[in-house]
């Protein structure tokens, strides 16, 4: 994926950098990534789509709408490929998405919405959903294998509280895992059902942040797992991803955003010591609220 600095993107659009940043603030488009030094990087595909729309003589608001429509076509192609059970075409749709977006945005803007649309159409217990979910899980695993080796002196432990691989939250968990690995962190995913031998794993892995992900495991099971983690590894940052609001009992839980991308940014802020948009409750023993019920469950 080709990226452009602010000055380069402004030159492609034949506007000043200040105008480009004003469009970003007002319309949320083009939407840049941020480097480790917080500098903007725009994807060439988004900038080119906006340039082409402006060259048709459209106003900036209309041009941005046109550019967004052209990019949303990737979702329609992927939905059609999965609806027809065409794996090669589904892979091709993601390749096209990656030409215009980062891996993270391709997952959040194309892969997850497309697969979720099939679940909404056919039911999350249907064969079409199972086909799409299996393909998506395989794609996310392949993307993770291509990620660079860990660069951060930080480790994230994810407690898997999803039902199984066909639980809709399982794909969000895999996306969160992928984003964290791509940011350079070490990531380990363990089921919350397993506490035997957990002490040895924790001493070797030494996590700084713990995430309980998913809404299907029983509360007492999650509480036992979380307590074993904290009693072994100390007062870690304990967070919840797609589980339910923490409102009763003594807990060390922080509710992360529903979006894997935003949840990942919150985790990075915790690792870097910069809390984002949430209230932390810190006590001794984690007790987690009854799990969130999905409308489609």
Short mmCIF file of N, CA and C in Angstrom, two decimals, residues 144-254:
data_model
loop_
_atom_site.label_atom_id
_atom_site.label_comp_id
_atom_site.label_asym_id
_atom_site.label_seq_id
_atom_site.Cartn_x
_atom_site.Cartn_y
_atom_site.Cartn_z
N UNK A 144 -1.65 -12.26 9.91
CA UNK A 144 -0.81 -12.23 11.11
C UNK A 144 0.54 -12.88 10.85
N UNK A 145 0.55 -13.94 10.04
CA UNK A 145 1.83 -14.61 9.75
C UNK A 145 2.77 -13.69 8.98
N UNK A 146 2.22 -12.70 8.28
CA UNK A 146 3.04 -11.77 7.51
C UNK A 146 3.48 -10.56 8.33
N UNK A 147 3.00 -10.47 9.57
CA UNK A 147 3.34 -9.32 10.41
C UNK A 147 4.81 -9.37 10.81
N UNK A 148 5.44 -8.21 11.02
CA UNK A 148 6.85 -8.19 11.45
C UNK A 148 6.99 -8.75 12.85
N UNK A 149 8.18 -9.13 13.25
CA UNK A 149 8.39 -9.65 14.61
C UNK A 149 8.14 -8.57 15.65
N UNK A 150 7.87 -8.97 16.90
CA UNK A 150 7.61 -7.99 17.97
C UNK A 150 8.77 -7.01 18.14
N UNK A 151 8.40 -5.73 18.30
CA UNK A 151 9.42 -4.69 18.49
C UNK A 151 9.27 -4.00 19.83
N UNK A 152 8.09 -4.09 20.44
CA UNK A 152 7.85 -3.42 21.71
C UNK A 152 8.23 -4.33 22.88
N UNK A 153 8.75 -3.76 23.95
CA UNK A 153 9.01 -4.55 25.15
C UNK A 153 7.72 -4.71 25.95
N UNK A 154 6.64 -5.09 25.29
CA UNK A 154 5.33 -5.16 25.92
C UNK A 154 4.62 -6.42 25.46
N UNK A 155 3.78 -6.94 26.36
CA UNK A 155 3.05 -8.17 26.05
C UNK A 155 1.59 -8.00 26.45
N UNK A 156 0.70 -8.51 25.61
CA UNK A 156 -0.74 -8.43 25.84
C UNK A 156 -1.27 -9.86 25.94
N UNK A 157 -1.94 -10.17 27.04
CA UNK A 157 -2.57 -11.48 27.22
C UNK A 157 -4.06 -11.33 26.98
N UNK A 158 -4.61 -12.12 26.07
CA UNK A 158 -6.03 -12.09 25.77
C UNK A 158 -6.68 -13.37 26.27
N UNK A 159 -7.64 -13.22 27.16
CA UNK A 159 -8.43 -14.35 27.64
C UNK A 159 -9.63 -14.53 26.73
N UNK A 160 -9.67 -15.64 26.02
CA UNK A 160 -10.72 -15.89 25.03
C UNK A 160 -11.97 -16.42 25.73
N UNK A 161 -13.00 -15.56 25.80
CA UNK A 161 -14.27 -15.93 26.41
C UNK A 161 -15.38 -16.06 25.38
N UNK A 162 -15.00 -16.28 24.10
CA UNK A 162 -15.99 -16.48 23.05
C UNK A 162 -16.50 -17.92 23.09
N UNK A 163 -17.59 -18.18 22.40
CA UNK A 163 -18.20 -19.52 22.38
C UNK A 163 -17.33 -20.51 21.62
N UNK A 164 -17.01 -20.14 20.37
CA UNK A 164 -16.18 -20.97 19.50
C UNK A 164 -15.78 -20.10 18.32
N UNK A 165 -15.19 -20.71 17.28
CA UNK A 165 -14.71 -19.94 16.14
C UNK A 165 -15.84 -19.29 15.35
N UNK A 166 -17.07 -19.76 15.53
CA UNK A 166 -18.21 -19.19 14.80
C UNK A 166 -18.96 -18.14 15.61
N UNK A 167 -18.50 -17.84 16.79
CA UNK A 167 -19.04 -16.73 17.56
C UNK A 167 -18.65 -15.44 16.85
N UNK A 168 -19.59 -14.54 16.54
CA UNK A 168 -19.23 -13.29 15.87
C UNK A 168 -18.13 -12.51 16.59
N UNK A 169 -18.10 -12.58 17.92
CA UNK A 169 -17.05 -11.88 18.66
C UNK A 169 -15.68 -12.49 18.43
N UNK A 170 -15.62 -13.75 17.98
CA UNK A 170 -14.32 -14.39 17.76
C UNK A 170 -13.55 -13.69 16.64
N UNK A 171 -14.25 -13.24 15.60
CA UNK A 171 -13.57 -12.52 14.53
C UNK A 171 -13.04 -11.18 15.01
N UNK A 172 -13.82 -10.50 15.84
CA UNK A 172 -13.35 -9.23 16.40
C UNK A 172 -12.12 -9.46 17.27
N UNK A 173 -12.11 -10.57 18.03
CA UNK A 173 -10.94 -10.91 18.84
C UNK A 173 -9.72 -11.13 17.95
N UNK A 174 -9.89 -11.89 16.85
CA UNK A 174 -8.76 -12.15 15.95
C UNK A 174 -8.27 -10.86 15.30
N UNK A 175 -9.20 -9.95 15.00
CA UNK A 175 -8.79 -8.66 14.43
C UNK A 175 -7.97 -7.87 15.46
N UNK A 176 -8.42 -7.86 16.71
CA UNK A 176 -7.69 -7.16 17.77
C UNK A 176 -6.31 -7.77 17.94
N UNK A 177 -6.22 -9.09 17.87
CA UNK A 177 -4.93 -9.77 17.97
C UNK A 177 -4.01 -9.36 16.82
N UNK A 178 -4.55 -9.35 15.61
CA UNK A 178 -3.77 -8.95 14.44
C UNK A 178 -3.25 -7.53 14.58
N UNK A 179 -4.12 -6.59 14.95
CA UNK A 179 -3.70 -5.20 15.07
C UNK A 179 -2.59 -5.04 16.12
N UNK A 180 -2.73 -5.77 17.22
CA UNK A 180 -1.74 -5.66 18.28
C UNK A 180 -0.39 -6.22 17.84
N UNK A 181 -0.42 -7.34 17.14
CA UNK A 181 0.82 -7.93 16.63
C UNK A 181 1.48 -7.00 15.63
N UNK A 182 0.69 -6.39 14.75
CA UNK A 182 1.24 -5.50 13.74
C UNK A 182 1.82 -4.23 14.35
N UNK A 183 1.38 -3.88 15.55
CA UNK A 183 1.94 -2.70 16.21
C UNK A 183 3.24 -3.03 16.95
N UNK A 184 3.65 -4.29 16.91
CA UNK A 184 4.93 -4.66 17.49
C UNK A 184 4.86 -5.29 18.86
N UNK A 185 3.67 -5.51 19.39
CA UNK A 185 3.54 -6.10 20.72
C UNK A 185 3.55 -7.63 20.64
N UNK A 186 3.97 -8.26 21.72
CA UNK A 186 3.81 -9.70 21.84
C UNK A 186 2.39 -9.98 22.32
N UNK A 187 1.73 -10.95 21.70
CA UNK A 187 0.34 -11.23 22.03
C UNK A 187 0.17 -12.73 22.24
N UNK A 188 -0.53 -13.09 23.30
CA UNK A 188 -0.84 -14.48 23.59
C UNK A 188 -2.33 -14.60 23.87
N UNK A 189 -2.99 -15.53 23.18
CA UNK A 189 -4.42 -15.77 23.38
C UNK A 189 -4.59 -17.13 24.06
N UNK A 190 -5.27 -17.12 25.22
CA UNK A 190 -5.54 -18.35 25.96
C UNK A 190 -7.02 -18.42 26.30
N UNK A 191 -7.62 -19.61 26.30
CA UNK A 191 -9.02 -19.73 26.69
C UNK A 191 -9.19 -19.49 28.18
N UNK A 192 -10.27 -18.81 28.57
CA UNK A 192 -10.50 -18.57 29.99
C UNK A 192 -10.92 -19.85 30.71
N UNK A 193 -11.19 -20.91 29.96
CA UNK A 193 -11.56 -22.18 30.58
C UNK A 193 -10.35 -22.92 31.15
N UNK A 194 -9.14 -22.51 30.77
CA UNK A 194 -7.96 -23.23 31.20
C UNK A 194 -7.17 -22.49 32.25
N UNK A 195 -7.13 -23.01 33.48
CA UNK A 195 -6.33 -22.40 34.54
C UNK A 195 -5.18 -23.31 34.95
N UNK A 196 -5.25 -24.59 34.60
CA UNK A 196 -4.16 -25.50 34.95
C UNK A 196 -2.89 -25.10 34.18
N UNK A 197 -1.80 -24.93 34.89
CA UNK A 197 -0.54 -24.54 34.27
C UNK A 197 -0.45 -23.09 33.89
N UNK A 198 -1.47 -22.30 34.23
CA UNK A 198 -1.48 -20.89 33.84
C UNK A 198 -0.35 -20.11 34.50
N UNK A 199 0.01 -20.48 35.70
CA UNK A 199 1.07 -19.78 36.43
C UNK A 199 2.39 -19.83 35.65
N UNK A 200 2.72 -21.01 35.15
CA UNK A 200 3.99 -21.16 34.41
C UNK A 200 3.99 -20.32 33.14
N UNK A 201 2.84 -20.29 32.45
CA UNK A 201 2.74 -19.49 31.22
C UNK A 201 2.92 -18.01 31.53
N UNK A 202 2.27 -17.55 32.59
CA UNK A 202 2.34 -16.13 32.94
C UNK A 202 3.75 -15.71 33.33
N UNK A 203 4.44 -16.55 34.05
CA UNK A 203 5.80 -16.21 34.46
C UNK A 203 6.74 -16.12 33.26
N UNK A 204 6.46 -16.93 32.25
CA UNK A 204 7.31 -16.88 31.04
C UNK A 204 6.93 -15.71 30.14
N UNK A 205 5.64 -15.41 30.04
CA UNK A 205 5.17 -14.41 29.09
C UNK A 205 5.23 -12.99 29.67
N UNK A 206 4.96 -12.83 30.97
CA UNK A 206 5.02 -11.53 31.65
C UNK A 206 4.20 -10.45 30.95
N UNK A 207 2.87 -10.58 30.92
CA UNK A 207 2.04 -9.56 30.25
C UNK A 207 1.96 -8.27 31.04
N UNK A 208 1.75 -7.17 30.33
CA UNK A 208 1.51 -5.87 30.96
C UNK A 208 0.03 -5.48 30.94
N UNK A 209 -0.70 -5.98 29.96
CA UNK A 209 -2.13 -5.71 29.84
C UNK A 209 -2.84 -7.02 29.60
N UNK A 210 -4.00 -7.19 30.26
CA UNK A 210 -4.82 -8.39 30.08
C UNK A 210 -6.17 -7.97 29.51
N UNK A 211 -6.63 -8.70 28.49
CA UNK A 211 -7.91 -8.43 27.86
C UNK A 211 -8.77 -9.67 27.98
N UNK A 212 -9.97 -9.52 28.54
CA UNK A 212 -10.96 -10.60 28.51
C UNK A 212 -11.89 -10.28 27.35
N UNK A 213 -11.88 -11.15 26.33
CA UNK A 213 -12.59 -10.86 25.08
C UNK A 213 -13.71 -11.88 24.86
N UNK A 214 -14.92 -11.38 24.63
CA UNK A 214 -16.04 -12.25 24.34
C UNK A 214 -17.05 -12.27 25.47
N UNK A 215 -18.28 -12.72 25.14
CA UNK A 215 -19.38 -12.62 26.08
C UNK A 215 -20.02 -13.95 26.42
N UNK A 216 -19.39 -15.06 26.06
CA UNK A 216 -20.06 -16.34 26.19
C UNK A 216 -19.64 -17.14 27.42
N UNK A 217 -18.43 -17.00 27.89
CA UNK A 217 -17.99 -17.77 29.06
C UNK A 217 -18.75 -17.30 30.30
N UNK A 218 -19.00 -18.22 31.23
CA UNK A 218 -19.71 -17.89 32.46
C UNK A 218 -18.89 -16.91 33.30
N UNK A 219 -19.59 -16.07 34.05
CA UNK A 219 -18.92 -15.05 34.85
C UNK A 219 -17.98 -15.64 35.89
N UNK A 220 -18.42 -16.72 36.56
CA UNK A 220 -17.56 -17.28 37.58
C UNK A 220 -16.30 -17.89 36.97
N UNK A 221 -16.42 -18.43 35.76
CA UNK A 221 -15.25 -18.98 35.07
C UNK A 221 -14.26 -17.87 34.72
N UNK A 222 -14.78 -16.77 34.19
CA UNK A 222 -13.92 -15.63 33.85
C UNK A 222 -13.28 -15.05 35.10
N UNK A 223 -14.06 -14.93 36.18
CA UNK A 223 -13.54 -14.37 37.42
C UNK A 223 -12.41 -15.22 37.99
N UNK A 224 -12.57 -16.56 37.93
CA UNK A 224 -11.50 -17.43 38.43
C UNK A 224 -10.23 -17.27 37.59
N UNK A 225 -10.40 -17.20 36.28
CA UNK A 225 -9.24 -17.04 35.39
C UNK A 225 -8.55 -15.70 35.65
N UNK A 226 -9.35 -14.63 35.73
CA UNK A 226 -8.78 -13.30 35.94
C UNK A 226 -8.09 -13.21 37.30
N UNK A 227 -8.68 -13.81 38.31
CA UNK A 227 -8.06 -13.79 39.64
C UNK A 227 -6.74 -14.54 39.64
N UNK A 228 -6.69 -15.69 38.95
CA UNK A 228 -5.45 -16.46 38.87
C UNK A 228 -4.37 -15.64 38.15
N UNK A 229 -4.76 -14.90 37.12
CA UNK A 229 -3.80 -14.08 36.39
C UNK A 229 -3.23 -13.00 37.30
N UNK A 230 -4.10 -12.29 38.00
CA UNK A 230 -3.63 -11.17 38.82
C UNK A 230 -2.88 -11.64 40.06
N UNK A 231 -3.29 -12.78 40.62
CA UNK A 231 -2.59 -13.28 41.81
C UNK A 231 -1.18 -13.74 41.45
N UNK A 232 -0.97 -14.09 40.17
CA UNK A 232 0.36 -14.54 39.73
C UNK A 232 1.19 -13.39 39.20
N UNK A 233 0.58 -12.55 38.35
CA UNK A 233 1.35 -11.53 37.63
C UNK A 233 1.28 -10.15 38.28
N UNK A 234 0.47 -9.98 39.33
CA UNK A 234 0.42 -8.69 39.99
C UNK A 234 -0.73 -7.83 39.49
N UNK A 235 -0.71 -6.57 39.89
CA UNK A 235 -1.80 -5.63 39.57
C UNK A 235 -1.69 -5.16 38.13
N UNK A 236 -2.13 -6.00 37.22
CA UNK A 236 -2.07 -5.67 35.79
C UNK A 236 -3.25 -4.81 35.39
N UNK A 237 -3.12 -4.16 34.22
CA UNK A 237 -4.25 -3.48 33.62
C UNK A 237 -5.21 -4.55 33.09
N UNK A 238 -6.40 -4.67 33.70
CA UNK A 238 -7.38 -5.67 33.30
C UNK A 238 -8.47 -4.98 32.47
N UNK A 239 -8.70 -5.43 31.25
CA UNK A 239 -9.65 -4.78 30.35
C UNK A 239 -10.65 -5.80 29.82
N UNK A 240 -11.79 -5.29 29.34
CA UNK A 240 -12.86 -6.11 28.80
C UNK A 240 -13.14 -5.68 27.37
N UNK A 241 -13.21 -6.64 26.45
CA UNK A 241 -13.50 -6.35 25.06
C UNK A 241 -14.73 -7.16 24.65
N UNK A 242 -15.80 -6.44 24.33
CA UNK A 242 -17.05 -7.05 23.91
C UNK A 242 -17.58 -8.04 24.96
N UNK A 243 -17.58 -7.59 26.18
CA UNK A 243 -18.11 -8.46 27.21
C UNK A 243 -19.33 -7.87 27.90
N UNK A 244 -19.35 -6.70 28.35
CA UNK A 244 -20.47 -6.15 29.11
C UNK A 244 -19.94 -5.09 30.05
N UNK A 245 -20.79 -4.22 30.47
CA UNK A 245 -20.34 -3.12 31.31
C UNK A 245 -20.03 -3.64 32.71
N UNK A 246 -19.02 -3.05 33.33
CA UNK A 246 -18.61 -3.43 34.67
C UNK A 246 -19.30 -2.50 35.65
N UNK A 247 -20.25 -3.02 36.42
CA UNK A 247 -21.04 -2.13 37.28
C UNK A 247 -21.20 -2.65 38.70
N UNK A 248 -20.83 -3.88 38.97
CA UNK A 248 -21.03 -4.35 40.34
C UNK A 248 -19.79 -5.09 40.82
N UNK A 249 -19.71 -5.22 42.13
CA UNK A 249 -18.62 -5.99 42.70
C UNK A 249 -17.30 -5.26 42.63
N UNK A 250 -16.25 -5.92 43.05
CA UNK A 250 -14.91 -5.35 43.01
C UNK A 250 -14.23 -5.84 41.74
N UNK A 251 -13.69 -4.93 41.00
CA UNK A 251 -13.12 -5.32 39.71
C UNK A 251 -11.93 -4.45 39.36
N UNK A 252 -11.13 -4.94 38.47
CA UNK A 252 -10.03 -4.14 37.92
C UNK A 252 -10.22 -4.05 36.43
N UNK A 253 -11.47 -3.87 35.99
CA UNK A 253 -11.77 -3.93 34.56
C UNK A 253 -12.00 -2.57 33.94
N UNK A 254 -11.57 -2.45 32.71
CA UNK A 254 -11.82 -1.26 31.89
C UNK A 254 -12.55 -1.75 30.65
#
